[in-house]
PDB file of C-alpha atoms in Angstrom:
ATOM      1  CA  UNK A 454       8.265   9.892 -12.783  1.00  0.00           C
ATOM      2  CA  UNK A 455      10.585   6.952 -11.644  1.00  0.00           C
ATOM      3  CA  UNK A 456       9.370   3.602 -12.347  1.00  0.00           C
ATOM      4  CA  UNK A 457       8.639   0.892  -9.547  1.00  0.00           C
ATOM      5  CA  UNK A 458      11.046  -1.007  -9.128  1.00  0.00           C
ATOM      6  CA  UNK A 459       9.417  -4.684  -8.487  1.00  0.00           C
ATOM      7  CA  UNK A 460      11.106  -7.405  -6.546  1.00  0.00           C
ATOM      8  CA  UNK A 461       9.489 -11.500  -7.171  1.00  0.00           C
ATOM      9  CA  UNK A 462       8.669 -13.092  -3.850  1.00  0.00           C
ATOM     10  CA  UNK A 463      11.747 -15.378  -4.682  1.00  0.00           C
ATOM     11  CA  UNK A 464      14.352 -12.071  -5.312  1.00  0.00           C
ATOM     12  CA  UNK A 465      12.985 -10.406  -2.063  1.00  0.00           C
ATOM     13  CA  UNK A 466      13.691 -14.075  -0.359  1.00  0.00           C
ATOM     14  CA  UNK A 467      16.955 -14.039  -1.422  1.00  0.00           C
ATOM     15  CA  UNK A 468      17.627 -10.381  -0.117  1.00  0.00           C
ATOM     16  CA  UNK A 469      15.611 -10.083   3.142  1.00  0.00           C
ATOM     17  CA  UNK A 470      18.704 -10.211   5.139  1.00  0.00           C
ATOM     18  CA  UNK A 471      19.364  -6.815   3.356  1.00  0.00           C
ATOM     19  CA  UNK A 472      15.895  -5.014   3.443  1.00  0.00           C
ATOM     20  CA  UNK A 473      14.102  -3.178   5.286  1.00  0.00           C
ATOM     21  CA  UNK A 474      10.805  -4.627   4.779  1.00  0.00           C
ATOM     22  CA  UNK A 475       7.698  -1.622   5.493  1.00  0.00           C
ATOM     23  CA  UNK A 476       4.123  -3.917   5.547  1.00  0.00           C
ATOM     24  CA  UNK A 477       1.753  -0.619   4.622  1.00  0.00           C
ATOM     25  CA  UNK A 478      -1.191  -3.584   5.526  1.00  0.00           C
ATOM     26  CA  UNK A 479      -3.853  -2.776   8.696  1.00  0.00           C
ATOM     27  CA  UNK A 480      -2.590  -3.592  11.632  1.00  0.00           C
ATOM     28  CA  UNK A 481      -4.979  -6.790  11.402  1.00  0.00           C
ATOM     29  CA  UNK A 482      -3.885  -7.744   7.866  1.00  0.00           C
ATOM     30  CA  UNK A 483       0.095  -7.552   9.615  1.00  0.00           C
ATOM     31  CA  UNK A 484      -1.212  -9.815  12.527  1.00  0.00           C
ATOM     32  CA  UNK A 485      -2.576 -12.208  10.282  1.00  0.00           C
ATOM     33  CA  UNK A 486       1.153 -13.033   9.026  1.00  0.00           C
ATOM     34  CA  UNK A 487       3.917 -10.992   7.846  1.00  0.00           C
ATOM     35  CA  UNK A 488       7.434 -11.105   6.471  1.00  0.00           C
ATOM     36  CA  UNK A 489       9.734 -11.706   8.996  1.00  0.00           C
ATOM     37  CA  UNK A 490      11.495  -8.529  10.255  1.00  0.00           C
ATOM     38  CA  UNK A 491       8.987  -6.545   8.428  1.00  0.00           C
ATOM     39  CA  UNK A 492       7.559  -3.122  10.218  1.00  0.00           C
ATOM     40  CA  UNK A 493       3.674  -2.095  10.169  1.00  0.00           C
ATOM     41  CA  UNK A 494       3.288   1.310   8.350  1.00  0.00           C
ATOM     42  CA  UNK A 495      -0.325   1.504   7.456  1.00  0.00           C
ATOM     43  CA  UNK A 496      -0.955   3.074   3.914  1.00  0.00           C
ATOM     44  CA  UNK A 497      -2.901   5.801   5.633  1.00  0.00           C
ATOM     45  CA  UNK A 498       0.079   6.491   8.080  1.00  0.00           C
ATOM     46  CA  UNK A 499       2.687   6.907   5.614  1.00  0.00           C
ATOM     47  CA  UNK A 500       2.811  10.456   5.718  1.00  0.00           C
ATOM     48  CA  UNK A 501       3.572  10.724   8.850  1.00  0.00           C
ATOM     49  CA  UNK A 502       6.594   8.319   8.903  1.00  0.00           C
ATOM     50  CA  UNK A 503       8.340   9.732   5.853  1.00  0.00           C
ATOM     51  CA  UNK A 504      11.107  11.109   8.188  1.00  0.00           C
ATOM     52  CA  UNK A 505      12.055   7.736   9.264  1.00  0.00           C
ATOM     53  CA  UNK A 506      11.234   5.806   6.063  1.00  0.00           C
ATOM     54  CA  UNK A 507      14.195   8.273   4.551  1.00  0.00           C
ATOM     55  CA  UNK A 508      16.235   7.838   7.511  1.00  0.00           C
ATOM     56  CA  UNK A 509      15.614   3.660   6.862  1.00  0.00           C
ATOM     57  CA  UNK A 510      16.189   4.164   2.917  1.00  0.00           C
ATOM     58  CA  UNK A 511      19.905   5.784   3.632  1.00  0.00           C
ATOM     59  CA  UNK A 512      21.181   2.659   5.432  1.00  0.00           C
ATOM     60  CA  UNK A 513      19.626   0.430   2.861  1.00  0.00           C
ATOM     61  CA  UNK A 514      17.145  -0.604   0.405  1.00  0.00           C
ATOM     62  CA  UNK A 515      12.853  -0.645   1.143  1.00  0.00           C
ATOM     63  CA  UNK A 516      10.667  -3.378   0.234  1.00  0.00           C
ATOM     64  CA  UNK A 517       7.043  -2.423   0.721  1.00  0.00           C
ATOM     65  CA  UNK A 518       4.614  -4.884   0.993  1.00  0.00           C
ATOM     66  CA  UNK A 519       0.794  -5.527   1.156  1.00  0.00           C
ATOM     67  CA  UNK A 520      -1.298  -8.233   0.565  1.00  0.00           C
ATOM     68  CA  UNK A 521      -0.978  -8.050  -3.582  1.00  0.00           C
ATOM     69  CA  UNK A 522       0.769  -5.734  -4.740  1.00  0.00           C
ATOM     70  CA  UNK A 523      -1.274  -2.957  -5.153  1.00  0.00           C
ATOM     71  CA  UNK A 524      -1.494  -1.338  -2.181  1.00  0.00           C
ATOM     72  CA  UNK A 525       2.688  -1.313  -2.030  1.00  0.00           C
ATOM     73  CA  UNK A 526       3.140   0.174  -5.571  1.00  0.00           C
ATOM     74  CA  UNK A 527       0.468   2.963  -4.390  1.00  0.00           C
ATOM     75  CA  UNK A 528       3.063   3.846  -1.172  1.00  0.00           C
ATOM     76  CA  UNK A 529       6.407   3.263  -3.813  1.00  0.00           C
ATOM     77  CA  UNK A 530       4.905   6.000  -5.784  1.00  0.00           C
ATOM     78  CA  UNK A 531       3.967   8.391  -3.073  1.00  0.00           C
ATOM     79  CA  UNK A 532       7.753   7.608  -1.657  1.00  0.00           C
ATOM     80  CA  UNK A 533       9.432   7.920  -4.731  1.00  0.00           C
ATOM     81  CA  UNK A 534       7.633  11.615  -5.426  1.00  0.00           C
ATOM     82  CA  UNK A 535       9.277  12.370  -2.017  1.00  0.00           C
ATOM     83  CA  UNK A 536      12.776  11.264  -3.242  1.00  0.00           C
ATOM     84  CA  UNK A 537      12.714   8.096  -1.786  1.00  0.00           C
ATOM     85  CA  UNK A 538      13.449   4.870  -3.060  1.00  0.00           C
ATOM     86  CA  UNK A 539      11.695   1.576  -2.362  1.00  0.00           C
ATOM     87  CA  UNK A 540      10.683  -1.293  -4.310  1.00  0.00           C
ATOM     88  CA  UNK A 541       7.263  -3.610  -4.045  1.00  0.00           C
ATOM     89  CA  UNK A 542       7.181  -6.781  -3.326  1.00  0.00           C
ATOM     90  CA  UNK A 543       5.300  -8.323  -7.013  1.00  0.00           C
ATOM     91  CA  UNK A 544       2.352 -10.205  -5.921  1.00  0.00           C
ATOM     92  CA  UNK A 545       2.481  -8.993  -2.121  1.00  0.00           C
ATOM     93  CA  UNK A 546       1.973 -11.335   0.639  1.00  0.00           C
ATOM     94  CA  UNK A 547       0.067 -13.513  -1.204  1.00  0.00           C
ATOM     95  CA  UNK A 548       2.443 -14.746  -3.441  1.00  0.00           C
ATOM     96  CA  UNK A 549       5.040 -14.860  -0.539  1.00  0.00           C
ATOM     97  CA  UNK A 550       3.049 -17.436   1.467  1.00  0.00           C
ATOM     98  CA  UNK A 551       2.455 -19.883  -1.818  1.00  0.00           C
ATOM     99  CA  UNK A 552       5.931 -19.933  -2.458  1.00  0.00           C
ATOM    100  CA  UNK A 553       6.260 -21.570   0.827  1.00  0.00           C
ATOM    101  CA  UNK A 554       7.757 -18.801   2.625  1.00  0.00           C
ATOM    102  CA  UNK A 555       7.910 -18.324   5.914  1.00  0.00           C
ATOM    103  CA  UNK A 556       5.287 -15.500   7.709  1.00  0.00           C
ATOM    104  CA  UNK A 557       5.603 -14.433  11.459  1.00  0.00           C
ATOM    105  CA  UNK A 558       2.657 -13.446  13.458  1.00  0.00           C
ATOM    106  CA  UNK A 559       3.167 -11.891  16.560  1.00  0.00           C
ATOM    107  CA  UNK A 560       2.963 -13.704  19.645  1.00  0.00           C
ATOM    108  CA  UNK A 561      -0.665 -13.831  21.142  1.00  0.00           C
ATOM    109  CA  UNK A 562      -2.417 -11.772  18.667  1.00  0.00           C
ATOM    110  CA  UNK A 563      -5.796 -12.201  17.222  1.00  0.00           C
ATOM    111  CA  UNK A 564      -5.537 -11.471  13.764  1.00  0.00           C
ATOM    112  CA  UNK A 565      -8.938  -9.700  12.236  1.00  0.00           C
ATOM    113  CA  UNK A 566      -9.714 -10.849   8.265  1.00  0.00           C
ATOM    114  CA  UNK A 567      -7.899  -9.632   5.991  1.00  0.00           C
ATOM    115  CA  UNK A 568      -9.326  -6.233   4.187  1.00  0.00           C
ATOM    116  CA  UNK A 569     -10.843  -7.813   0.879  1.00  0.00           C
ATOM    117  CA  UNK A 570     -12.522 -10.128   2.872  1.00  0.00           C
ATOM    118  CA  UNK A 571     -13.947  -7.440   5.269  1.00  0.00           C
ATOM    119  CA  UNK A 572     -14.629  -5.327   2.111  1.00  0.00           C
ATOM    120  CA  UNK A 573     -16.508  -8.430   0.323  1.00  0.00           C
ATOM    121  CA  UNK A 574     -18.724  -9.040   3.674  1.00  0.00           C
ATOM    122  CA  UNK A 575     -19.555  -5.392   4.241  1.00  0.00           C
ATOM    123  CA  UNK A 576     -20.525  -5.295   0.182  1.00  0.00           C
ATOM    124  CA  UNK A 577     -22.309  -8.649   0.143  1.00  0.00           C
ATOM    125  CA  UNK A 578     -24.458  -7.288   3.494  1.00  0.00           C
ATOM    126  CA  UNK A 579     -25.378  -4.323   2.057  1.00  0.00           C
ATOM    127  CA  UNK A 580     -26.556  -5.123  -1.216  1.00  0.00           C
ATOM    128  CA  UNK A 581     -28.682  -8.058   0.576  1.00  0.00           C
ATOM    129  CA  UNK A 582     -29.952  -5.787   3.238  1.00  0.00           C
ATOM    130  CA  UNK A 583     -31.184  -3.452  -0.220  1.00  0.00           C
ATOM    131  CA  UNK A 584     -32.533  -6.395  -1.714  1.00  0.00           C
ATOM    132  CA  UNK A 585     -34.403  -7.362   0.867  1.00  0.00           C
ATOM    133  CA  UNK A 586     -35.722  -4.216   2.232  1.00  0.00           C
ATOM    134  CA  UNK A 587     -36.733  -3.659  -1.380  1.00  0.00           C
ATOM    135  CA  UNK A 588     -39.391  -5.970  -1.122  1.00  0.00           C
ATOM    136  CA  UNK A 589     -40.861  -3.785   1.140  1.00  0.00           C
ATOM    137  CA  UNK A 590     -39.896  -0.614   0.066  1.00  0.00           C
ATOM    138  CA  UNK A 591     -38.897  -0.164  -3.465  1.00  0.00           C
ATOM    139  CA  UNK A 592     -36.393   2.959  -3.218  1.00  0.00           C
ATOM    140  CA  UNK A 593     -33.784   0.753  -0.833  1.00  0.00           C
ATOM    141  CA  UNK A 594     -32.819  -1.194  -3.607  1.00  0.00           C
ATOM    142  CA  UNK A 595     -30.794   2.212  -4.233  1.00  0.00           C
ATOM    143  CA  UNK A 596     -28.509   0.864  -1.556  1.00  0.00           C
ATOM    144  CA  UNK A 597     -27.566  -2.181  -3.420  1.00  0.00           C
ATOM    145  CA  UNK A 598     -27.443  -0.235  -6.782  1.00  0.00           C
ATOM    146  CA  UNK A 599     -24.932   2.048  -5.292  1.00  0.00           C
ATOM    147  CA  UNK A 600     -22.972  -0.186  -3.787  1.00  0.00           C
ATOM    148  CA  UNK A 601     -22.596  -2.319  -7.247  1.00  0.00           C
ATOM    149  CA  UNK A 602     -21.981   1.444  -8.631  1.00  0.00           C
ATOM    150  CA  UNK A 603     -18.908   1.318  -6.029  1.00  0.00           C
ATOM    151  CA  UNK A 604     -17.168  -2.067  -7.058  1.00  0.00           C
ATOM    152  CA  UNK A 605     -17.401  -1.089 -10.346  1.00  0.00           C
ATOM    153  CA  UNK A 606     -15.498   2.013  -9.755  1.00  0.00           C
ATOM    154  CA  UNK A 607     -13.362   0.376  -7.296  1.00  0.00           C
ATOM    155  CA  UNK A 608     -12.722  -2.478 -10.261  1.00  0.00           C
ATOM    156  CA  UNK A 609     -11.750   0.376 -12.511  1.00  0.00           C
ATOM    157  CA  UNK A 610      -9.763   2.767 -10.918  1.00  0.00           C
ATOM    158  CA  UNK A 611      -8.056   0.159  -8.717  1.00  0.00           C
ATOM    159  CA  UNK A 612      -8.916   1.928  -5.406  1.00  0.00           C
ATOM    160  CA  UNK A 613     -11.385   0.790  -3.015  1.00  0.00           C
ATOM    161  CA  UNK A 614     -13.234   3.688  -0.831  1.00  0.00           C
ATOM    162  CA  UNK A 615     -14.843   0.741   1.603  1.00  0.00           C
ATOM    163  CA  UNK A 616     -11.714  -0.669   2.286  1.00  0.00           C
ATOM    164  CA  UNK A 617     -10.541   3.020   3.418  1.00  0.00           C
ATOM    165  CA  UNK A 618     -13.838   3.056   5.527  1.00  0.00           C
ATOM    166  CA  UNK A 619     -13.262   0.315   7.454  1.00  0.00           C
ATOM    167  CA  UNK A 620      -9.535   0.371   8.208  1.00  0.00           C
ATOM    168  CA  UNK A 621     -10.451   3.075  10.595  1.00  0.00           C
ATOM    169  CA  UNK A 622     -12.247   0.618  12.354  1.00  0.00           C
ATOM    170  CA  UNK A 623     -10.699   0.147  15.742  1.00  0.00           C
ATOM    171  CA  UNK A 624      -9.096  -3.417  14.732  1.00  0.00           C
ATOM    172  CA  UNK A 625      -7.623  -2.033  11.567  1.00  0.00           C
ATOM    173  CA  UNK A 626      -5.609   0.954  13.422  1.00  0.00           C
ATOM    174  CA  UNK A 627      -2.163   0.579  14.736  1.00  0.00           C
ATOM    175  CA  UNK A 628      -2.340   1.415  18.409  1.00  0.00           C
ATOM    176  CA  UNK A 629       0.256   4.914  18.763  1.00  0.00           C
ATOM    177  CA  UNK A 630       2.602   3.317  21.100  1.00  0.00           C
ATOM    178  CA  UNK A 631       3.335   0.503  18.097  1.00  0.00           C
ATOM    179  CA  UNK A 632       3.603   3.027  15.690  1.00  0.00           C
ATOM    180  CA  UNK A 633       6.052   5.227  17.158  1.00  0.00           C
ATOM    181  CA  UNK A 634       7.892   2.339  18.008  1.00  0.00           C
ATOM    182  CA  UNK A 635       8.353   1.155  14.785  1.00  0.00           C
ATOM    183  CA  UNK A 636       9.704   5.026  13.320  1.00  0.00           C
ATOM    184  CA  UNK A 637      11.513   5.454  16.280  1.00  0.00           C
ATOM    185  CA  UNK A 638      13.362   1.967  14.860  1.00  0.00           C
ATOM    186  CA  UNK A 639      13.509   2.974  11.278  1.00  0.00           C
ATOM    187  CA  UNK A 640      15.346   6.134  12.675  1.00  0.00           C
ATOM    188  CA  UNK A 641      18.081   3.435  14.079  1.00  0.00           C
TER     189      UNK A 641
END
């Protein structure tokens, strides 16, 4: 396998007149701040746009980014194993913004939180609402057991299976008409 290549937030800086930036973020997560000129390709949605991600990756170099990192390298891999080349941005949005670079959010837009914050609420409710019907009845403390069981495993293997749940909420999907607007650009 190919190694990831891995750009700083200061190299991709320097190059982003040159890249073709893919943000594999929810749509929400994008609206909450993006690199500028970057493109929304959910993680989920990447199959789909492989044409035009190769079509993109001919004219030039791919910088995928997400919100740390992780996310990115997980869509670098899947790219490269599809013979396409693209490179993460180290430290993903995150580390963008505290360098003092500058995000774009689209105009009017009502950005939803950002996943790991809608992860840690939706975790943090559950394992109170199994703590607290526990008092009553002892079994629902199973619900906050399992959902400890679940960070652990999420901590571990480095995926998260709540975050997939709820970016198929309604304010985490890319409406279609933005979507195929975007590959229909990357085509160029």
């Amino acid at each position: 396998m190919t190694p990831i290549i891995a750009l700083t937030a200061d190299q991709a800086h320097v190059r982003l007149h040159e890249l073709t930036v893919i943000d594999v973020r929810t749509p929400g997560e994008y609206a909450s701040g993006h690199l500028p000129g970057a493109h929304n390709i959910p993680l989920d949605h990447l199959d789909v746009a492989l044409p035009s991600l190769s079509a993109a990756a001919e004219r030039g170099d791919l910088l995928v980014v997400c919100a740390s990192g992780a996310r990115s390298a997980t869509a670098c891999e899947r790219l490269a194993d599809q013979g396409i080349n693209a490179a993460t941005l180290t430290g993903g949005t995150t580390a963008w913004t505290q360098l003092g670079h500058d995000t774009h959010r689209p105009a009017g837009s009502r950005s939803p939180w950002a996943m790991d914050r809608q992860v840690r609420l939706a975790a943090g409710s559950l394992v109170l609402t199994g703590l607290l019907a526990g008092q009553r009845w002892s079994a629902a403390r199973v619900l906050s057991a399992g959902v400890a069981g679940g960070l652990v495993f999420s901590a571990v293997t480095n995926t998260c299976g709540m975050a997939r749940i709820l970016a198929r909420l309604p304010y985490n999907r890319p409406a279609a008409i933005d979507l195929d607007a975007t590959l229909a650009a990357l085509k160029g």
